Amino acid sequence: MQSFGDDATRPPILIVHGLYGSGRNWGVIAKRLADQRRVVTVDMRNHGASGWEATHSYHDLAGDLGRVVETIGGQADVIGHSMGGKGSMVLALEAPARVRRLVVADIAPVAYSHTQVHLIHAMRTLDLSGIHTRADADAALTQAIPERDVRAFLLQSLDVTGRAWRFNLDVLERDMELITGFPTVSGQFDGPTLFLSGAVSDYVLPDHRPIIKRLFPQAKQAKIPGAGHWLHAEKPREFEAAARAFLNA
């Protein structure tokens, strides 16, 4: 867990990363938002510096986040992207008193048919014994992962010195159906909620609006022009401005 800023007059902002990410992916945005608010970033279980756990369900992730919020003051404004967005939604639905305002970045409370297991296979088959720099790893992954931005994202979580990935690949692969899915939940989150999507992403569709409104009656939706699923990395200034305006309203 990393903390930026020291404002104590309002609940802190908790930022929750997506699959194969870490809190460090959000460092730039966290530092900029910290000019007015305390901002906390976390590594989710089985990612980054957090512990490797035996399960990776959204109830697990929501429980982890609830304990973080309790530690940092009892209530927070929460920003969650992709997998982190689903975990944040489950937190808001299961423990609404922990969340004041919620920003869900480019994900809906639905199951998706895609899988990210191929990236696990690529990471697992990379021979780390001959890797001395991230440039070595990037070159070695090019055939398995042709998208340069995806490789760059994954390589942020490669410990070159220790020659190890900072992911629990076995559990993430086994629980991939849980990660791409969404659990059965009861109740609603009646607090202010913003579903902020990339305009060229297909993760949040018009067909998802009924379930979004059923679970989050106050939900508003907005899109960032020219951004895809990684909207916070592709359009960081625009993402920051939209999140700041909503959370400070």
Tab-separated table of C-alpha atoms in Angstrom:
chain	number	residue	atom	x	y	z
A	1	MET	CA	0.000	0.000	0.000
A	2	GLN	CA	1.298	3.458	-0.911
A	3	SER	CA	-0.102	6.730	0.353
A	4	PHE	CA	0.167	10.170	-1.247
A	5	GLY	CA	-0.962	13.491	0.228
A	6	ASP	CA	-2.171	14.169	3.741
A	7	ASP	CA	-5.594	15.807	3.557
A	8	ALA	CA	-7.663	14.653	6.529
A	9	THR	CA	-10.805	16.710	5.948
A	10	ARG	CA	-12.400	14.253	3.509
A	11	PRO	CA	-12.290	10.476	3.052
A	12	PRO	CA	-9.186	9.319	1.145
A	13	ILE	CA	-9.227	8.095	-2.443
A	14	LEU	CA	-8.454	4.390	-2.831
A	15	ILE	CA	-7.221	3.302	-6.294
A	16	VAL	CA	-7.583	-0.373	-7.260
A	17	HIS	CA	-5.688	-1.724	-10.279
A	18	GLY	CA	-6.758	-4.338	-12.813
A	19	LEU	CA	-5.567	-7.827	-13.737
A	20	TYR	CA	-1.770	-8.140	-14.158
A	21	GLY	CA	-1.376	-4.621	-12.761
A	22	SER	CA	-0.123	-3.110	-9.548
A	23	GLY	CA	-0.478	0.052	-7.541
A	24	ARG	CA	2.597	1.502	-9.249
A	25	ASN	CA	0.689	1.622	-12.560
A	26	TRP	CA	-1.375	4.419	-10.998
A	27	GLY	CA	1.477	6.400	-9.468
A	28	VAL	CA	1.250	9.409	-11.790
A	29	ILE	CA	-2.505	9.857	-11.374
A	30	ALA	CA	-2.295	9.206	-7.634
A	31	LYS	CA	0.362	11.890	-7.162
A	32	ARG	CA	-1.626	14.422	-9.172
A	33	LEU	CA	-4.874	13.763	-7.276
A	34	ALA	CA	-2.906	14.035	-4.026
A	35	ASP	CA	-2.579	17.795	-4.486
A	36	GLN	CA	-6.045	18.036	-2.876
A	37	ARG	CA	-6.749	14.640	-1.314
A	38	ARG	CA	-5.039	11.758	0.402
A	39	VAL	CA	-4.676	8.988	-2.196
A	40	VAL	CA	-3.886	5.333	-1.459
A	41	THR	CA	-2.880	2.710	-4.032
A	42	VAL	CA	-2.757	-1.014	-3.327
A	43	ASP	CA	-1.456	-4.210	-4.856
A	44	MET	CA	-4.304	-6.715	-5.002
A	45	ARG	CA	-3.809	-10.247	-3.717
A	46	ASN	CA	-1.676	-12.429	-6.013
A	47	HIS	CA	-0.220	-9.263	-7.582
A	48	GLY	CA	2.789	-7.086	-6.896
A	49	ALA	CA	4.051	-6.959	-3.325
A	50	SER	CA	0.861	-8.404	-1.797
A	51	GLY	CA	0.628	-11.937	-0.518
A	52	TRP	CA	-0.110	-14.964	-2.651
A	53	GLU	CA	-3.437	-16.399	-1.601
A	54	ALA	CA	-5.158	-19.668	-2.439
A	55	THR	CA	-8.254	-18.052	-3.991
A	56	HIS	CA	-9.052	-15.059	-6.185
A	57	SER	CA	-12.795	-14.485	-6.116
A	58	TYR	CA	-14.405	-11.056	-6.086
A	59	HIS	CA	-15.736	-11.708	-2.602
A	60	ASP	CA	-12.084	-12.231	-1.586
A	61	LEU	CA	-10.981	-9.011	-3.280
A	62	ALA	CA	-13.836	-7.024	-1.765
A	63	GLY	CA	-12.950	-8.342	1.673
A	64	ASP	CA	-9.317	-7.309	1.182
A	65	LEU	CA	-10.383	-3.826	0.090
A	66	GLY	CA	-12.762	-3.496	3.023
A	67	ARG	CA	-9.893	-4.150	5.426
A	68	VAL	CA	-7.776	-1.528	3.657
A	69	VAL	CA	-10.570	1.043	3.932
A	70	GLU	CA	-10.995	0.245	7.607
A	71	THR	CA	-7.262	0.843	8.090
A	72	ILE	CA	-7.233	4.213	6.297
A	73	GLY	CA	-10.233	5.739	8.018
A	74	GLY	CA	-13.354	3.621	7.610
A	75	GLN	CA	-14.714	5.169	4.396
A	76	ALA	CA	-13.134	6.066	1.065
A	77	ASP	CA	-13.838	7.273	-2.430
A	78	VAL	CA	-12.889	4.310	-4.602
A	79	ILE	CA	-11.540	4.178	-8.166
A	80	GLY	CA	-11.343	0.669	-9.637
A	81	HIS	CA	-10.224	-0.362	-13.107
A	82	SER	CA	-11.242	-3.616	-14.850
A	83	MET	CA	-10.712	-6.448	-12.318
A	84	GLY	CA	-10.225	-3.758	-9.677
A	85	GLY	CA	-13.473	-2.170	-10.803
A	86	LYS	CA	-15.338	-5.412	-10.227
A	87	GLY	CA	-13.756	-5.848	-6.813
A	88	SER	CA	-14.676	-2.258	-5.962
A	89	MET	CA	-18.266	-2.788	-7.103
A	90	VAL	CA	-18.604	-5.869	-4.896
A	91	LEU	CA	-17.147	-3.899	-1.967
A	92	ALA	CA	-19.733	-1.140	-2.508
A	93	LEU	CA	-22.567	-3.661	-2.774
A	94	GLU	CA	-21.528	-5.787	0.205
A	95	ALA	CA	-20.209	-3.035	2.500
A	96	PRO	CA	-21.776	0.236	1.276
A	97	ALA	CA	-20.759	2.147	4.402
A	98	ARG	CA	-17.114	1.756	3.322
A	99	VAL	CA	-17.623	3.656	0.050
A	100	ARG	CA	-18.645	7.300	-0.280
A	101	ARG	CA	-18.263	7.708	-4.059
A	102	LEU	CA	-17.331	5.092	-6.642
A	103	VAL	CA	-15.603	5.394	-10.028
A	104	VAL	CA	-15.719	2.214	-12.127
A	105	ALA	CA	-13.203	2.423	-14.973
A	106	ASP	CA	-14.134	0.585	-18.166
A	107	ILE	CA	-15.862	-2.486	-16.795
A	108	ALA	CA	-19.464	-3.546	-16.106
A	109	PRO	CA	-20.964	-5.863	-13.455
A	110	VAL	CA	-21.294	-8.701	-15.953
A	111	ALA	CA	-19.433	-11.822	-17.086
A	112	TYR	CA	-17.215	-11.503	-20.151
A	113	SER	CA	-16.428	-14.226	-22.672
A	114	HIS	CA	-12.817	-13.212	-23.239
A	115	THR	CA	-9.931	-14.735	-21.311
A	116	GLN	CA	-6.476	-13.476	-20.473
A	117	VAL	CA	-4.951	-16.932	-19.947
A	118	HIS	CA	-2.809	-16.600	-23.081
A	119	LEU	CA	-0.800	-13.893	-21.319
A	120	ILE	CA	-0.152	-16.254	-18.411
A	121	HIS	CA	1.069	-18.875	-20.877
A	122	ALA	CA	3.405	-16.321	-22.477
A	123	MET	CA	4.824	-15.250	-19.107
A	124	ARG	CA	5.209	-18.835	-17.931
A	125	THR	CA	7.068	-19.975	-21.046
A	126	LEU	CA	9.537	-17.065	-20.980
A	127	ASP	CA	12.958	-18.435	-19.994
A	128	LEU	CA	13.961	-15.971	-17.288
A	129	SER	CA	17.383	-17.546	-16.760
A	130	GLY	CA	18.753	-15.633	-19.742
A	131	ILE	CA	16.971	-12.348	-18.985
A	132	HIS	CA	19.228	-9.542	-17.698
A	133	THR	CA	17.133	-6.457	-18.583
A	134	ARG	CA	13.516	-5.625	-19.372
A	135	ALA	CA	14.641	-5.029	-22.937
A	136	ASP	CA	15.747	-8.679	-23.088
A	137	ALA	CA	12.342	-9.775	-21.812
A	138	ASP	CA	10.526	-7.475	-24.217
A	139	ALA	CA	12.382	-8.931	-27.185
A	140	ALA	CA	11.765	-12.489	-26.021
A	141	LEU	CA	8.028	-11.889	-25.604
A	142	THR	CA	7.498	-10.223	-28.987
A	143	GLN	CA	6.313	-13.317	-30.816
A	144	ALA	CA	3.923	-14.477	-28.086
A	145	ILE	CA	2.647	-10.948	-27.318
A	146	PRO	CA	2.935	-8.770	-30.449
A	147	GLU	CA	1.264	-5.718	-28.836
A	148	ARG	CA	4.086	-3.523	-27.516
A	149	ASP	CA	1.910	-1.680	-25.002
A	150	VAL	CA	0.705	-4.971	-23.493
A	151	ARG	CA	4.289	-6.187	-23.135
A	152	ALA	CA	5.323	-2.900	-21.532
A	153	PHE	CA	2.429	-3.158	-19.077
A	154	LEU	CA	3.274	-6.726	-18.048
A	155	LEU	CA	6.985	-6.004	-17.753
A	156	GLN	CA	6.315	-3.448	-15.027
A	157	SER	CA	5.694	-6.501	-12.828
A	158	LEU	CA	8.818	-8.448	-13.782
A	159	ASP	CA	11.503	-8.670	-11.104
A	160	VAL	CA	14.545	-8.776	-13.383
A	161	THR	CA	17.047	-9.216	-10.565
A	162	GLY	CA	15.099	-12.016	-8.942
A	163	ARG	CA	14.065	-13.415	-12.341
A	164	ALA	CA	10.431	-13.811	-11.301
A	165	TRP	CA	7.001	-12.447	-12.161
A	166	ARG	CA	5.205	-10.648	-9.336
A	167	PHE	CA	2.029	-12.634	-10.023
A	168	ASN	CA	0.635	-15.860	-8.615
A	169	LEU	CA	0.197	-17.270	-12.114
A	170	ASP	CA	-1.142	-20.644	-10.961
A	171	VAL	CA	-4.060	-19.181	-8.988
A	172	LEU	CA	-4.829	-16.490	-11.581
A	173	GLU	CA	-5.015	-19.133	-14.314
A	174	ARG	CA	-7.139	-21.490	-12.231
A	175	ASP	CA	-9.561	-18.709	-11.221
A	176	MET	CA	-9.688	-16.935	-14.597
A	177	GLU	CA	-13.369	-17.817	-14.998
A	178	LEU	CA	-14.085	-16.046	-11.704
A	179	ILE	CA	-12.041	-13.033	-12.811
A	180	THR	CA	-13.815	-12.654	-16.148
A	181	GLY	CA	-17.156	-13.373	-14.476
A	182	PHE	CA	-19.136	-11.453	-11.877
A	183	PRO	CA	-20.540	-12.971	-8.682
A	184	THR	CA	-24.144	-13.157	-7.608
A	185	VAL	CA	-24.710	-10.258	-5.240
A	186	SER	CA	-27.716	-8.867	-3.435
A	187	GLY	CA	-28.650	-5.310	-2.608
A	188	GLN	CA	-27.732	-2.010	-4.196
A	189	PHE	CA	-25.186	0.732	-3.741
A	190	ASP	CA	-27.124	3.967	-3.483
A	191	GLY	CA	-24.112	6.273	-3.410
A	192	PRO	CA	-22.893	8.400	-6.316
A	193	THR	CA	-21.283	6.193	-8.959
A	194	LEU	CA	-19.534	7.024	-12.225
A	195	PHE	CA	-18.964	4.407	-14.920
A	196	LEU	CA	-16.112	6.009	-16.858
A	197	SER	CA	-15.283	4.236	-20.113
A	198	GLY	CA	-12.993	4.529	-23.097
A	199	ALA	CA	-14.944	5.658	-26.146
A	200	VAL	CA	-13.241	3.063	-28.371
A	201	SER	CA	-13.530	0.243	-25.811
A	202	ASP	CA	-16.227	-2.432	-26.019
A	203	TYR	CA	-16.209	-3.372	-22.330
A	204	VAL	CA	-19.229	-1.266	-21.306
A	205	LEU	CA	-22.101	-1.570	-23.770
A	206	PRO	CA	-25.656	-0.189	-23.959
A	207	ASP	CA	-26.902	-3.693	-23.111
A	208	HIS	CA	-25.223	-3.372	-19.713
A	209	ARG	CA	-27.186	-0.301	-18.648
A	210	PRO	CA	-30.143	-2.152	-17.053
A	211	ILE	CA	-27.965	-4.165	-14.653
A	212	ILE	CA	-25.802	-1.117	-13.901
A	213	LYS	CA	-28.888	0.907	-12.947
A	214	ARG	CA	-30.360	-1.973	-10.955
A	215	LEU	CA	-27.249	-2.377	-8.802
A	216	PHE	CA	-26.189	1.290	-8.807
A	217	PRO	CA	-29.341	3.449	-9.036
A	218	GLN	CA	-27.398	6.740	-8.992
A	219	ALA	CA	-24.968	5.620	-11.689
A	220	LYS	CA	-23.871	8.076	-14.343
A	221	GLN	CA	-21.918	7.101	-17.428
A	222	ALA	CA	-19.261	9.026	-19.325
A	223	LYS	CA	-16.733	8.257	-22.047
A	224	ILE	CA	-13.226	9.559	-22.700
A	225	PRO	CA	-12.813	10.253	-26.444
A	226	GLY	CA	-10.052	8.313	-28.154
A	227	ALA	CA	-9.415	6.010	-25.185
A	228	GLY	CA	-9.631	2.233	-25.079
A	229	HIS	CA	-9.733	-0.171	-22.136
A	230	TRP	CA	-6.523	1.240	-20.615
A	231	LEU	CA	-8.077	4.708	-20.493
A	232	HIS	CA	-6.077	5.895	-17.483
A	233	ALA	CA	-2.793	5.104	-19.263
A	234	GLU	CA	-3.869	6.302	-22.714
A	235	LYS	CA	-5.526	9.550	-21.583
A	236	PRO	CA	-4.204	10.219	-18.060
A	237	ARG	CA	-4.995	13.947	-17.966
A	238	GLU	CA	-8.544	13.425	-19.185
A	239	PHE	CA	-9.058	10.532	-16.752
A	240	GLU	CA	-7.710	12.585	-13.867
A	241	ALA	CA	-9.939	15.548	-14.719
A	242	ALA	CA	-13.079	13.410	-14.940
A	243	ALA	CA	-12.341	11.541	-11.714
A	244	ARG	CA	-11.418	14.725	-9.845
A	245	ALA	CA	-14.595	16.530	-10.905
A	246	PHE	CA	-16.800	13.612	-9.879
A	247	LEU	CA	-15.111	12.820	-6.573
A	248	ASN	CA	-14.948	16.454	-5.493
A	249	ALA	CA	-18.532	17.271	-6.455
